[in-house]
Coordinates of C-alpha atoms in Angstrom, one line a residue:
X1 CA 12.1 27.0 -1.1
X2 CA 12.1 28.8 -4.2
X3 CA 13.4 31.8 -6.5
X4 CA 13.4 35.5 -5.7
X5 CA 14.8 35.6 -3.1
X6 CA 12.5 33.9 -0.6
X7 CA 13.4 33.8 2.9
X8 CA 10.5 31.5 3.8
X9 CA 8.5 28.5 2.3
X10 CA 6.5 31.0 0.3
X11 CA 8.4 31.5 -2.7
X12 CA 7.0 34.6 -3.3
X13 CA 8.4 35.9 0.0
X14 CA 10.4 39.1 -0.6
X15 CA 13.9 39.4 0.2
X16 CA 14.8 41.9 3.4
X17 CA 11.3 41.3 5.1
X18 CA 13.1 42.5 8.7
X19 CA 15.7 41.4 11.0
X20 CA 14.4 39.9 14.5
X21 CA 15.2 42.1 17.5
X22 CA 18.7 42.6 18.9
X23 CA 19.6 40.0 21.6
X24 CA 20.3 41.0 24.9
X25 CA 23.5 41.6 26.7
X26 CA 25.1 40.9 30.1
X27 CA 24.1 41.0 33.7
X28 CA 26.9 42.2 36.4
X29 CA 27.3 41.0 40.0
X30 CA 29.5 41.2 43.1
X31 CA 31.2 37.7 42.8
X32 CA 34.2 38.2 40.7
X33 CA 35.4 35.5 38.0
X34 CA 38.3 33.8 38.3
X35 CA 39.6 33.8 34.8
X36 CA 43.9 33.9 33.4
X37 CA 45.3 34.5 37.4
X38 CA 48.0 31.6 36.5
X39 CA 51.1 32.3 37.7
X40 CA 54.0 31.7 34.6
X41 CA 55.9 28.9 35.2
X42 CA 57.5 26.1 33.3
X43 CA 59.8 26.8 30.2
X44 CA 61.2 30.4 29.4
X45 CA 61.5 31.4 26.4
X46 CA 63.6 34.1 24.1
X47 CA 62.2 36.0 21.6
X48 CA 63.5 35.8 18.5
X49 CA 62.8 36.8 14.9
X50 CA 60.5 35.4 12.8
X51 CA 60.2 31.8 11.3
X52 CA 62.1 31.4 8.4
X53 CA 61.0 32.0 5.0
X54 CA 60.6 35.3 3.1
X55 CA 58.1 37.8 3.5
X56 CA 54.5 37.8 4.9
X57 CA 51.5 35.9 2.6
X58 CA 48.3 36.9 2.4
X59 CA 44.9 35.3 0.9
X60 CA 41.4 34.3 2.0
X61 CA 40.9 31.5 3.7
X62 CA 42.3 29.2 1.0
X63 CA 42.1 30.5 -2.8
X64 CA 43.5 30.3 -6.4
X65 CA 46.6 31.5 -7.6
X66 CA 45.7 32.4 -11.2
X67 CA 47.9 30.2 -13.5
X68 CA 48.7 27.9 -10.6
X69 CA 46.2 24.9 -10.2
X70 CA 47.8 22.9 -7.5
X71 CA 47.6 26.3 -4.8
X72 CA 47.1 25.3 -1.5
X73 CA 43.8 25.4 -0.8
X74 CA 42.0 25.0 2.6
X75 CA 39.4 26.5 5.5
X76 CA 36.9 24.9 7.9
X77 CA 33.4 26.5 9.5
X78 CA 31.5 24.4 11.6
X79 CA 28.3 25.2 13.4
X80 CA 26.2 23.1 16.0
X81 CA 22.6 23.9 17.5
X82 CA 20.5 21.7 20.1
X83 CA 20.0 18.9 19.7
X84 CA 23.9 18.7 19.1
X85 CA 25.0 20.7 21.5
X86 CA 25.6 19.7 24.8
X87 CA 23.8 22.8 26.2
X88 CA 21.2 24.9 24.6
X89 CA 23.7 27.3 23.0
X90 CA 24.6 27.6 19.5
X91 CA 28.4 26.8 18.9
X92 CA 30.3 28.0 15.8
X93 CA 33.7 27.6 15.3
X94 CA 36.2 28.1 12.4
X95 CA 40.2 27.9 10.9
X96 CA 41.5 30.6 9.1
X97 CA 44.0 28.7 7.0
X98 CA 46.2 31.2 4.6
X99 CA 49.8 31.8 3.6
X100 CA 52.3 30.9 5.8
X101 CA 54.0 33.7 6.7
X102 CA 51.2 36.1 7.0
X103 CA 50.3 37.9 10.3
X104 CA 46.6 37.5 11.6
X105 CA 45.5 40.7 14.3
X106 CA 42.7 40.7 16.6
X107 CA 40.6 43.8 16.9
X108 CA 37.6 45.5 18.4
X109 CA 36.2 47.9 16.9
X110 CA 33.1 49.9 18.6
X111 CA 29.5 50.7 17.5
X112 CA 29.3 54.0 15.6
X113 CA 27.0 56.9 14.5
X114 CA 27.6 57.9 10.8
X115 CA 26.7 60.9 8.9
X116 CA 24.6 60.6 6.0
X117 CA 27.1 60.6 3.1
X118 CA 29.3 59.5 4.9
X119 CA 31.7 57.0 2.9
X120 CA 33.6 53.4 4.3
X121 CA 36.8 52.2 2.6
X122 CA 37.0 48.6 2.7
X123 CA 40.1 47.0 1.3
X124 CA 39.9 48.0 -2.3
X125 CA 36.6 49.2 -2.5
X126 CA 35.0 52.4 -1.1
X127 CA 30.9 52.4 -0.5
X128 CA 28.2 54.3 1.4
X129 CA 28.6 53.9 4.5
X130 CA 25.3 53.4 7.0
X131 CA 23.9 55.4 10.1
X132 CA 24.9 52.5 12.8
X133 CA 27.5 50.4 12.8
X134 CA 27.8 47.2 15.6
X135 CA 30.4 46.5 17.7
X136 CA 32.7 44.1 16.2
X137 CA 35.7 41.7 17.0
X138 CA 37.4 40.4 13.9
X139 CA 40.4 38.0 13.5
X140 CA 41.7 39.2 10.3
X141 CA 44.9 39.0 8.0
X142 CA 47.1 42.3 9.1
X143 CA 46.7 44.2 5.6
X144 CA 43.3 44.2 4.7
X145 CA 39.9 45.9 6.0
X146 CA 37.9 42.8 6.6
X147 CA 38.0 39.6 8.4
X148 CA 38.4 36.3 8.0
X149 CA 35.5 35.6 10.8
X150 CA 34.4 37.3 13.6
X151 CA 31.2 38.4 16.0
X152 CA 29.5 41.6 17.0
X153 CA 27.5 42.8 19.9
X154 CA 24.2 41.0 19.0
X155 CA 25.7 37.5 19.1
X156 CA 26.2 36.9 14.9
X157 CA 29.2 35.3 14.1
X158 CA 30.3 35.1 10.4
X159 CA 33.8 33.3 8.6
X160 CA 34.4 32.6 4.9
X161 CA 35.7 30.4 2.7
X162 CA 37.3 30.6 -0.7
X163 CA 35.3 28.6 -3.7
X164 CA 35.7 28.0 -7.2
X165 CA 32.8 27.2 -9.6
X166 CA 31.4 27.7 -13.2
X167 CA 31.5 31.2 -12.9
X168 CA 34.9 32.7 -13.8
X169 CA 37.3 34.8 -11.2
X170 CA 38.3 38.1 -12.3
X171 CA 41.2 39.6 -10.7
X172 CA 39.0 43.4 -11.0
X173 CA 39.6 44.8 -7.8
X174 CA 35.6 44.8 -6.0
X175 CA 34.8 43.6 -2.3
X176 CA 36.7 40.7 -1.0
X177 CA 34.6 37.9 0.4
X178 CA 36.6 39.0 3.7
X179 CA 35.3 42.8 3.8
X180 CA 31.7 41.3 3.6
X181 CA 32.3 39.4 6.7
X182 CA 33.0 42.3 8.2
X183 CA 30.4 43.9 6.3
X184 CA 28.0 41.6 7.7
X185 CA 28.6 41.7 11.1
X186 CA 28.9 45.5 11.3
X187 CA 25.4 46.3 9.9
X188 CA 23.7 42.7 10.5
X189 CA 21.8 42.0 13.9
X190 CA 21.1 38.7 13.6
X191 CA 22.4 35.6 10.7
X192 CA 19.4 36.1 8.9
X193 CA 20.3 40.1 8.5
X194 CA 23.9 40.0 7.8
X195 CA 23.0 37.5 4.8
X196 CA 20.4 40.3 3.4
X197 CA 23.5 42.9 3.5
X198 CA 25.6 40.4 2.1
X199 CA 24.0 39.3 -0.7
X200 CA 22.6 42.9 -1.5
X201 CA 26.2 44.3 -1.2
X202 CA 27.7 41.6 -3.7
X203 CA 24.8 42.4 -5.8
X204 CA 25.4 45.7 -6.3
X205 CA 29.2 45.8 -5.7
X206 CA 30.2 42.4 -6.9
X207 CA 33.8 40.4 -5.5
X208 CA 37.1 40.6 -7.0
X209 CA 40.6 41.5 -6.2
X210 CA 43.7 39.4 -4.6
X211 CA 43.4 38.0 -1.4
X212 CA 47.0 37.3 -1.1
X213 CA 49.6 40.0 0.1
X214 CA 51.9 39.4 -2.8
X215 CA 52.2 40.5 -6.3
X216 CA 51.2 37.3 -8.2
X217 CA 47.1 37.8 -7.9
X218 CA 45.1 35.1 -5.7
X219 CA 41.5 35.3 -6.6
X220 CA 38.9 33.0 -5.6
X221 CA 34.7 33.4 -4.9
X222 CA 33.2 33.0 -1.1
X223 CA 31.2 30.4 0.9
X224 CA 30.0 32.1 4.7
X225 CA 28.7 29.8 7.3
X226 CA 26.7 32.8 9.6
X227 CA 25.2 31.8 12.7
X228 CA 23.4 33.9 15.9
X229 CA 21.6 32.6 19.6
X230 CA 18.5 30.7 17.2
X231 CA 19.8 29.6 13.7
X232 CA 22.7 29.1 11.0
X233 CA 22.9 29.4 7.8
X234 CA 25.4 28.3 5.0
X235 CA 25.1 31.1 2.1
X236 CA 27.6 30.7 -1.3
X237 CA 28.0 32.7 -4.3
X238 CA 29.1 32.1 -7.8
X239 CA 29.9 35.8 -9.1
X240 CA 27.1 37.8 -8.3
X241 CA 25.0 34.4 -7.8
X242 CA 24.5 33.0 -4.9
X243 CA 22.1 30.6 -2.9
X244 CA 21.5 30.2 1.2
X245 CA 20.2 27.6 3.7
X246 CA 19.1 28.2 6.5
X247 CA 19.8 25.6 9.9
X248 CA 17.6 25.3 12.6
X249 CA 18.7 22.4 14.4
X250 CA 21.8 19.7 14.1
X251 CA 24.9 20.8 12.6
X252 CA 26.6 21.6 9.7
X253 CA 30.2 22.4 8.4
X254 CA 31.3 24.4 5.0
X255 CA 35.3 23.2 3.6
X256 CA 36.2 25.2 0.0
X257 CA 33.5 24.0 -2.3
X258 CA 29.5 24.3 -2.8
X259 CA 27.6 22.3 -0.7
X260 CA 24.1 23.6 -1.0
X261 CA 22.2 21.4 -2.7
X262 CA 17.9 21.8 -3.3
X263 CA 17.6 22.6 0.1
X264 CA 17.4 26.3 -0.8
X265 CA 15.7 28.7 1.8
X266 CA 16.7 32.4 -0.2
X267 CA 18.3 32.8 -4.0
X268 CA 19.4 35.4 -6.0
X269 CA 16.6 36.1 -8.4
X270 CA 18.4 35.5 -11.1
X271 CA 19.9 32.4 -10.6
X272 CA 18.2 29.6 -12.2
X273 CA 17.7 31.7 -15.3
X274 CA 21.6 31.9 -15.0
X275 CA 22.1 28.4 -14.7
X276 CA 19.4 27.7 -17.9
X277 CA 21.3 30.3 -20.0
X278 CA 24.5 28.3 -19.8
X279 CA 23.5 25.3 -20.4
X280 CA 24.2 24.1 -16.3
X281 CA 20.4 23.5 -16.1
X282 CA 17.9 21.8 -18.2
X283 CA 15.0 23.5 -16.2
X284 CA 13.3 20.2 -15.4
X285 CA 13.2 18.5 -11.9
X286 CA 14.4 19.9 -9.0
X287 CA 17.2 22.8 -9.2
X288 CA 20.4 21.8 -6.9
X289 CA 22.7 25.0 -6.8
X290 CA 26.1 22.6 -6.2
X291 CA 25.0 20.0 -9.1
X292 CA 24.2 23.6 -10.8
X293 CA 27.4 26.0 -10.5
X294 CA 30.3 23.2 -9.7
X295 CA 33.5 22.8 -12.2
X296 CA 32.3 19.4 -13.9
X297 CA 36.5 18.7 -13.6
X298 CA 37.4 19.3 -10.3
X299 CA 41.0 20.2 -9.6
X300 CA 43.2 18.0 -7.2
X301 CA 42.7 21.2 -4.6
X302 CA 38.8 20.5 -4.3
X303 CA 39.2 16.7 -4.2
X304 CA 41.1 17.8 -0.7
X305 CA 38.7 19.9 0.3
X306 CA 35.9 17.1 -0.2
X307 CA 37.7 14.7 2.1
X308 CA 38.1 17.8 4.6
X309 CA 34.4 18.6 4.5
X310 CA 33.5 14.6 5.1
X311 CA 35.8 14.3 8.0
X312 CA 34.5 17.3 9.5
X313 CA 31.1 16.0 9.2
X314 CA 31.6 12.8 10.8
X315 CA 34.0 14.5 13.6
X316 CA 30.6 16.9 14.1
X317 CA 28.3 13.6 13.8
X318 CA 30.5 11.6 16.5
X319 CA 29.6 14.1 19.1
X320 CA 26.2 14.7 17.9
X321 CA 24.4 15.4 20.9
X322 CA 27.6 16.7 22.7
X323 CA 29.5 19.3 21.3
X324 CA 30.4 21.8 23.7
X325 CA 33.3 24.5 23.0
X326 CA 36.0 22.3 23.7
X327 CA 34.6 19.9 21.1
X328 CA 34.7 22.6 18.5
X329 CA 38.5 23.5 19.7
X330 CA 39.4 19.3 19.6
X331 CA 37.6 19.5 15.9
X332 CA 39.7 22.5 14.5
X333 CA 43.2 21.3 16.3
X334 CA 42.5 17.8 14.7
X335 CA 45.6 17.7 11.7
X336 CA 45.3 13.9 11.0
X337 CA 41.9 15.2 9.3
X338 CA 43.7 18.3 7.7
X339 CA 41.6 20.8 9.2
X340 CA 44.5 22.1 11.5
X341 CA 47.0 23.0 8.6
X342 CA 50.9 23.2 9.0
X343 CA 52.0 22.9 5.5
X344 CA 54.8 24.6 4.0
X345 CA 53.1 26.9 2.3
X346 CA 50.1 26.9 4.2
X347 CA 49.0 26.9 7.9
X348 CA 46.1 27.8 10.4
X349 CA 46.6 31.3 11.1
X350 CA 43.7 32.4 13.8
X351 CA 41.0 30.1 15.1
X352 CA 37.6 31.1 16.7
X353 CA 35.3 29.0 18.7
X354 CA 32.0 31.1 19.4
X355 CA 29.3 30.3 22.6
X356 CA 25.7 31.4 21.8
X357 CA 23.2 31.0 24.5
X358 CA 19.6 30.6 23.5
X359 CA 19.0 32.5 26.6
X360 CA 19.2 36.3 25.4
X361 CA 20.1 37.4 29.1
X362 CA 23.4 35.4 29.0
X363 CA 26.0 36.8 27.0
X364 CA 28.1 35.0 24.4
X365 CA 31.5 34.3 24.7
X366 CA 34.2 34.3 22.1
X367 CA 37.7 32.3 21.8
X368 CA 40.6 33.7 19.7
X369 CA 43.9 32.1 19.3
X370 CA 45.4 35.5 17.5
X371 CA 48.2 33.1 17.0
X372 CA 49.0 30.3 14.1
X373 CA 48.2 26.4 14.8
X374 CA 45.7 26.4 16.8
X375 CA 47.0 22.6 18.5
X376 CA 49.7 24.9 19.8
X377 CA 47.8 27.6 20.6
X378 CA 45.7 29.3 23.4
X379 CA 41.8 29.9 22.7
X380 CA 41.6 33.0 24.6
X381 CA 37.7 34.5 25.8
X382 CA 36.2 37.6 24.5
X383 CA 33.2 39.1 25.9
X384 CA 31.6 42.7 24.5
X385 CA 31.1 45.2 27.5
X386 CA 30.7 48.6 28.4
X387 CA 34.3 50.2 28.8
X388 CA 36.5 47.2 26.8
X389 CA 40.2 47.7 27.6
X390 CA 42.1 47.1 24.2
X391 CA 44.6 44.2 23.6
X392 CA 47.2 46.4 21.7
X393 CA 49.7 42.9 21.9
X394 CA 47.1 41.6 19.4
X395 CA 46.8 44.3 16.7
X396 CA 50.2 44.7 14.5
X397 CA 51.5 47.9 13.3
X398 CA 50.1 50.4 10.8
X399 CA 52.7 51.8 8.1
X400 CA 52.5 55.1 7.0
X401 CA 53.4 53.8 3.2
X402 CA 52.1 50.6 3.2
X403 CA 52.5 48.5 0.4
X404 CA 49.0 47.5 0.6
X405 CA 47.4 50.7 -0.2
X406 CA 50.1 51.7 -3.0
X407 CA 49.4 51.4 -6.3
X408 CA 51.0 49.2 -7.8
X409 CA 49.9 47.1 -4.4
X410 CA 52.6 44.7 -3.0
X411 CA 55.8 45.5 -4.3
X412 CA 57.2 45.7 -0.9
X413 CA 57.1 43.4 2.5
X414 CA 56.7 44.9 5.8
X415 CA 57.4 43.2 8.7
X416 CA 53.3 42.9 10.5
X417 CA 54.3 40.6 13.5
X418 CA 52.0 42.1 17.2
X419 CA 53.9 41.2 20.2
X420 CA 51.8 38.2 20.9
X421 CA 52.5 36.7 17.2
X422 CA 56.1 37.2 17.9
X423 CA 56.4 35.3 21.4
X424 CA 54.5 33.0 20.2
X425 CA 56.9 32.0 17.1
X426 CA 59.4 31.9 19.8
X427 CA 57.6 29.4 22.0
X428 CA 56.9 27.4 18.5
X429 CA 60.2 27.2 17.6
X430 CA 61.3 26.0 21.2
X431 CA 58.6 23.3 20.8
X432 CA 60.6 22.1 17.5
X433 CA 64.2 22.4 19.1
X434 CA 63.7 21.4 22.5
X435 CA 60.6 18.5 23.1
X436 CA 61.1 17.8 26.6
X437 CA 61.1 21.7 27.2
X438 CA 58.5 22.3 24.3
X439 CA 56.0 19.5 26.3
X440 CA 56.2 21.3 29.3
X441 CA 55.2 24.9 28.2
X442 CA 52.3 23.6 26.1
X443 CA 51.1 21.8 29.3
X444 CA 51.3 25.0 31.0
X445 CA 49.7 26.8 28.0
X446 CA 46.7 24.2 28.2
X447 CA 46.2 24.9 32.0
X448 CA 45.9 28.3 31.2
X449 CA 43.2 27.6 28.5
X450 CA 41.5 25.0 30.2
X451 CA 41.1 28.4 33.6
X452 CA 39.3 30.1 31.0
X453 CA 36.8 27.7 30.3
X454 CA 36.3 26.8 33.5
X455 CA 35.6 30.4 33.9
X456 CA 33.4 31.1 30.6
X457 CA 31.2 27.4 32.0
X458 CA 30.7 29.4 35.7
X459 CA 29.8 32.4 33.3
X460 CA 27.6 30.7 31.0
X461 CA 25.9 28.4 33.3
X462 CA 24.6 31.5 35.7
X463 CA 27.0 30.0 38.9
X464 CA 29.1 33.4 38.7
X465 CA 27.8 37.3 37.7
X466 CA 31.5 38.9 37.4
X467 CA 31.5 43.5 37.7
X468 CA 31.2 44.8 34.2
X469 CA 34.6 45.7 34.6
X470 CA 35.7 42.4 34.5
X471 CA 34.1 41.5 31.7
X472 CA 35.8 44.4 30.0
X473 CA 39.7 43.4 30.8
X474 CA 39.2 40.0 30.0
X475 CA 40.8 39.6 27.0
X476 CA 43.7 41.5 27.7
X477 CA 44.0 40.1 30.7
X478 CA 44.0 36.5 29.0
X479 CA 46.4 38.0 26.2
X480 CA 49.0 39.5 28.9
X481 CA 48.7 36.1 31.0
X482 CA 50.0 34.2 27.8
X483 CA 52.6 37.1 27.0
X484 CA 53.6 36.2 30.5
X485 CA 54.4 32.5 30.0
X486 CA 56.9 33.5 27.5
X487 CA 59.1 35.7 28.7

């Protein structure tokens, strides 16, 4: 450990010393995979409009509403790596919690060649733009350019968190700790990478802005749990600050506050003279960035968030030696601990539960709800391939004026609900009229889930090697199975 940046032991280390090689991708085979062929059956239901209450929210994956202390607050990354894991695989998982109404979208979006000067727009913020972008799936809130968490072709996986420490908000519109997810895993080939562009990119570019589609600004700083097939690690920022561990075995969860202690593997080079200047640090004895950068008050929102992060961790230390996907899935469904959020204000929008084999040759597999609750939801699996068919039920509608882009932003709602969001509501609401009918369609639902894990195991575990082309339908083929079950 050490200052300047140090990616190693050696604190003299320099910062960006070189991603490890991409990982490898998957093989194809004659046998096919038998993944999402149920038949609908069970309870039909109508579509209707959407659930009561007016107009769509929008946030990060919990935040602050400046003026308004009590906010609802709340977001859950977990990673596991052998020993934990049941199989040598890393497993990451997360809940994007965030204003009720608001509309979470699943999308792919392909690798791409870019011209030099070439220019990206992220969601406030336009910056250079780089020669090669990855392949990326992202479960993201409907308005904005980034992502709440998501995964590119070289196996990285990457969510956020909302934080609040000494350093102050500013409601200066900059990156969102959203767009460098995105950012990450669009020019980051491994964990360790996609923390080098993030940290370099908040360094120059800084984070700001409302992460909440509504006029009253919601503003918070970002924790990111980032994980690939070898090794995690948990990086959070104060401002332009911020500190990273890295996690080689075991497992680890992140829940709304700072968490990273003096086990510091890389450091803004700055940030202990920060923390001296202000009086956080005396400079003697070992520097902890959490003793360091946390409120010395913490708000009723954070003492939440605590209990969160230590019923995660004993959830994650229960199964220790165990955890498989479905564990992760149990863990973010699990509302008696309040990971799974149904509040009135707040719910789990979009969950992801992430398969990394240590094996390069194997590919990872990816399970998005692209649907709120995720204890009433279906974990659907995503692999990259050559040719992917698009999931258009999961991506919401564009608006040529959207009220997102004008300035003044937000001064209007627009109605972001994808076909599979607004089935899904249906099927919710049926659960809450009707619970006879309600029990039967998510028993249903869960036999649908459970056929595409069966599947992913065959997959994973070497037992089946589907055509490429199967590979590439899969998610829509999962996506239009669940449409099915609704109608």
């Amino acid at each position: 450990m050490g200052t300047g940046g140090s990616w190693d032991a050696n604190p003299r280390a320099p910062l960006g010393s070189g991603p490890p090689a991409p990982h490898g991708g998957a093989g194809a085979g004659p046998r096919p995979l038998p993944l999402c062929g149920l038949r609908p059956r069970g309870a039909a239901v109508a579509r209707t409009g959407r659930d009561g209450g007016a107009g769509p929210g929008g946030g990060g994956s919990s935040g602050r509403m400046v003026g308004q202390d009590l906010a609802p607050s709340s977001c859950d990354c977990f990673v596991a790596l052998p020993p934990h894991t049941a199989v040598p695989a890393v497993i990451f998982g997360k809940n994007a919690d965030r204003p009720r109404h608001e509309v979470q979208e699943v999308v792919y979006v392909p690798a791409a060649t870019h011209h030099p000067g070439d220019k990206v727009q992220c969601t406030y913020l336009e910056i250079e733009q780089v020669e090669r972008t990855h392949a990326v799936v992202l479960s993201r809130p409907a308005w904005l350019w980034g992502a709440e968490m998501g995964a590119n072709e070289h196996g990285v996986c990457v969510g956020n968190e909302g934080v609040w420490t000494r350093e102050p908000v500013g409601e200066d519109e900059a990156l969102l700790g959203m767009d460098l997810v995105r950012l990450g895993l669009e020019r980051g080939s491994s964990a360790r990478e996609a923390v080098e562009v993030i940290t370099a990119l908040l360094e120059r570019y800084g984070q700001g802005g409302s992460c909440k589609e509504e006029p009253v600004p919601f503003v918070y700083h970002n924790t990111f749990l980032l994980a690939d097939r070898t090794e995690a690690w948990v990086l959070e920022t104060a401002g332009r600050y911020w500190a990273a561990q890295q996690i080689q075995e075991g497992s680890r969860n992140i829940s709304n506050q700072l968490s990273i202690g003096r086990e510091i593997t890389a450091e803004h080079a700055g940030l202990r003279q920060r923390a001296r200047s202000q009086g956080w640090w005396s400079g003697d004895g070992e520097f902890s960035f959490a003793e360091a950068f946390s409120l010395t008050d913490q708000p009723p929102r954070m003492e939440a968030a605590k209990a969160r992060y230590h019923a995660g961790r004993e959830l994650l230390r229960q199964h220790a030696g165990h955890i498989t996907a479905e564990t992760l899935m149990a863990i973010l469904r699990d509302k008696g601990s309040g990971i799974c959020v149904d509040s009135e204000g707040f719910r789990t929008a979009g969950s992801m539960v992430s398969v990394l084999p240590r094996v390069p040759a194997v590919p990872c597999v990816h399970f998005l709800t692209a649907t709120p609750d995720p204890s009433r939801s279906v974990f659907k699996p995503f692999v990259f391939a050559p040719g992917l068919k698009p999931a258009p039920q999961v991506i919401s509608p564009t608006f040529r004026n959207d009220p997102a882009k004008q300035i003044p932003r937000f001064r209007s709602v627009v109605d972001r609900r994808h076909q599979l969001y607004q089935r899904h509501q249906a099927a919710l609401e049926l659960m809450e009229r009707d619970e006879e009918r309600g029990q039967k369609l998510l028993e249903t639902l869960r036999e649908l889930e459970k056929q595409g894990l069966e599947g992913m195991k065959a997959l994973l575990g070497g037992t089946v090697t589907p055509h490429p082309e199967e590979l590439a339908d899969l998610f829509f083929d999962c996506v239009e199975a669940e449409m099915k079950f609704y109608t």
